[in-house]
C-alpha positions as semicolon CSV with decimal commas, in nm:
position;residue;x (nm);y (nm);z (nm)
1;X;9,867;9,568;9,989
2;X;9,482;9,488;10,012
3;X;9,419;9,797;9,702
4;X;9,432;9,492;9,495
5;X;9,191;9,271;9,626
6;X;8,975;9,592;9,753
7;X;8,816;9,708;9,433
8;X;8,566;9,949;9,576
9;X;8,775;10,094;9,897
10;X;8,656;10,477;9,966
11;X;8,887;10,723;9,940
12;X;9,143;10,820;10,224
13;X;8,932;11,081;10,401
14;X;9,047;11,437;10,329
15;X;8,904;11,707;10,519
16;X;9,031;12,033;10,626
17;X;9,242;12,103;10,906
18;X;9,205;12,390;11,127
19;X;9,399;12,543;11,403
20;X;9,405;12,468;11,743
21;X;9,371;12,848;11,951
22;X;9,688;12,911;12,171
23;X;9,438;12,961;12,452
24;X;9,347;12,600;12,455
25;X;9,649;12,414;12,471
26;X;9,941;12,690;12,564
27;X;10,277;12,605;12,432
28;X;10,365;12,675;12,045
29;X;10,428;12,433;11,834
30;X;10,806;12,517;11,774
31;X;10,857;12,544;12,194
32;X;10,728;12,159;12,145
33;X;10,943;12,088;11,874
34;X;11,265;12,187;12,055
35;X;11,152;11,995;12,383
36;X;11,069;11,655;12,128
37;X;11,467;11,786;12,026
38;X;11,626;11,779;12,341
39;X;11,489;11,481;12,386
40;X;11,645;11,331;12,106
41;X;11,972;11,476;12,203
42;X;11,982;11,300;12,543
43;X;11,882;10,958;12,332
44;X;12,145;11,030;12,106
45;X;11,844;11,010;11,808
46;X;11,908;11,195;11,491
47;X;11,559;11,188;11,349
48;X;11,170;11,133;11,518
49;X;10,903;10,951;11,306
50;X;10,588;11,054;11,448
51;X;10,221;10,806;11,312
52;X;10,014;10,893;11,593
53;X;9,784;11,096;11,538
54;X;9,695;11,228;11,827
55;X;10,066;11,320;11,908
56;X;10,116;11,516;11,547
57;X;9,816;11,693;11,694
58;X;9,939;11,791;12,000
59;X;10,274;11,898;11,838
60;X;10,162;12,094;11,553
61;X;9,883;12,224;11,743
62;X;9,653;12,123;11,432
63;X;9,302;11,969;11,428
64;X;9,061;11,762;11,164
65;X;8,793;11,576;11,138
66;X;8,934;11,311;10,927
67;X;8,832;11,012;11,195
68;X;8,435;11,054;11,282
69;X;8,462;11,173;11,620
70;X;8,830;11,205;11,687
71;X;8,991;11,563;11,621
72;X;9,261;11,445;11,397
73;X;9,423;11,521;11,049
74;X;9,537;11,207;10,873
75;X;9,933;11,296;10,862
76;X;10,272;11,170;10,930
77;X;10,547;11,358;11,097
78;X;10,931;11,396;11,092
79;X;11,163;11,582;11,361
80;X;11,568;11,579;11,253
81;X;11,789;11,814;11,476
82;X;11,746;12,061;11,180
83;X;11,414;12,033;10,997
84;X;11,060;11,963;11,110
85;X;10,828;11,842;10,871
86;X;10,460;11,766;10,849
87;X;10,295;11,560;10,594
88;X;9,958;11,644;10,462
89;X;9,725;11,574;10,183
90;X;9,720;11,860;9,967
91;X;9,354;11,940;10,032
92;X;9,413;11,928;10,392
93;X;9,567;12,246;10,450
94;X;9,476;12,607;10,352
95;X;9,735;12,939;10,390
96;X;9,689;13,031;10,732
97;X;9,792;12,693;10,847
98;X;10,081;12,668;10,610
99;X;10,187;13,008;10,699
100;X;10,149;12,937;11,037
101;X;10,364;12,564;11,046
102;X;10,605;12,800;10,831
103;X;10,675;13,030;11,107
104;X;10,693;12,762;11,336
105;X;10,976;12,595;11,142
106;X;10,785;12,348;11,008
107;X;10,823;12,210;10,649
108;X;10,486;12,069;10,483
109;X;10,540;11,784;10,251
110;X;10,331;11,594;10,043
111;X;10,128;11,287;10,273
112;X;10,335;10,979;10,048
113;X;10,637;11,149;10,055
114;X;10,678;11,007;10,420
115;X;10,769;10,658;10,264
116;X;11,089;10,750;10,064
117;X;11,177;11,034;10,369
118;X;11,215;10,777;10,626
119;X;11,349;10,532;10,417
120;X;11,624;10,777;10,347
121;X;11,731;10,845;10,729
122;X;12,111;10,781;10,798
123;X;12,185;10,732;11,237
124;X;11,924;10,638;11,486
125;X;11,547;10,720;11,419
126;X;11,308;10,758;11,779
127;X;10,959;10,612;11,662
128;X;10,646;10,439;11,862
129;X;10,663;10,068;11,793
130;X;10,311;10,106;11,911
131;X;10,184;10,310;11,620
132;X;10,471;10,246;11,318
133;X;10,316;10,180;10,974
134;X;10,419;9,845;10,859
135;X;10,471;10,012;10,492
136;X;10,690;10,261;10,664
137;X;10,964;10,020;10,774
138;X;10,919;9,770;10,511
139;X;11,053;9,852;10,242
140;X;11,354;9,958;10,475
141;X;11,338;9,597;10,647
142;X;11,370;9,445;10,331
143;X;11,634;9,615;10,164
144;X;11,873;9,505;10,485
145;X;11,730;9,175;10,469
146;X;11,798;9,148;10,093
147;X;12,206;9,304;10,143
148;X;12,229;9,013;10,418
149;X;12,083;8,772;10,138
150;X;12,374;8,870;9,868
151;X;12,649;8,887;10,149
152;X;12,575;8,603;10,362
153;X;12,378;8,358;10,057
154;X;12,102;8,275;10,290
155;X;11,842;8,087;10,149
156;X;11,490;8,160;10,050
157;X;11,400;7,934;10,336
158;X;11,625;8,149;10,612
159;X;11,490;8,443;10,492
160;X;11,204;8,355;10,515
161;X;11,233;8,276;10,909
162;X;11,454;8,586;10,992
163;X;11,140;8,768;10,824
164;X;10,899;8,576;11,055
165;X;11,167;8,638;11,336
166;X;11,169;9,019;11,268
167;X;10,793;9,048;11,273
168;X;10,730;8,876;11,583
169;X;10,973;9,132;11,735
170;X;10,817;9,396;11,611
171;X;10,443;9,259;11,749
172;X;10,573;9,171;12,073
173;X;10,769;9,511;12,117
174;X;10,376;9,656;12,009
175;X;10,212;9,448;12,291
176;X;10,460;9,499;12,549
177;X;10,605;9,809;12,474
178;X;10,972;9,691;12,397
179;X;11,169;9,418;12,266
């Protein structure tokens, strides 16, 4: 969205994660994975998108130093009752970690491949209003939006609103913590 009209923005910072020592934080990343799964269970959620940081640190017991002073990887995350899968930037991530997520159950995917992932999720998704990436529902948001448009033949003008309506809800379930 701003790529055009940002001609010299840096580069997404890329550095290399390490691992977090067992001794510091205690429970394995797959014991957290199948609590985040129960969880979902109880919700009746079929899939987790995780974007905060912090939290896909704390889960996959990773660390960075992609955020000046904050111990975080840039990544995405996404729990189903059957997969778990991290998404990374390719130069993010050496063996030992991708050994490691592997024998944790975890899946590491490419950092963009996030977008078409959760676009793709059938049933009910559990995800931080908080912390969503407006690209990650967008394109989601608008595809509804544009089946309603050919069903219904709402206007330009309507949809317009019932955009304007759906982001307010998603800003006021941000500042208040629900809709």
């Amino acid at each position: 969205l701003v790529t055009p009209i940002w001609k010299d923005r840096p580069a997404m910072a890329c550095h290399k994660a390490y691992l977090y020592d067992i001794k510091y934080h205690g429970i394995e990343t797959k014991e957290k994975i199948d609590m985040i799964r129960e969880y979902m269970k109880v919700n009746n959620c079929d899939a987790h998108v995780i974007t905060a940081l912090d939290d896909i640190a704390w889960i996959f017991n990773i660390r960075g130093k992609d955020i000046e002073s904050t111990p975080v990887v840039l990544a995405y995350a996404l729990i189903t009752m059957d997969n778990a899968y991290l998404y990374l930037q390719d130069d993010a991530y050496d063996e030992e970690i991708k050994n490691f997520l592997r024998d944790q159950g975890v899946i590491i995917k490419d950092y963009y491949d996030i977008f078409d992932d959760a676009y793709d999720l059938d049933g009910t998704v559990l995800l931080d209003l908080a912390n969503i990436n407006y690209e990650l529902i967008n394109k989601r948001v608008n595809d509804i939006l544009n089946t309603k448009v050919s069903l219904n033949n709402i206007s330009n003008k309507n949809l317009d609103y019932i955009m304007i309506e759906f982001y307010t809800l998603i800003a006021m379930a941000c500042l208040y913590g629900g809709i």
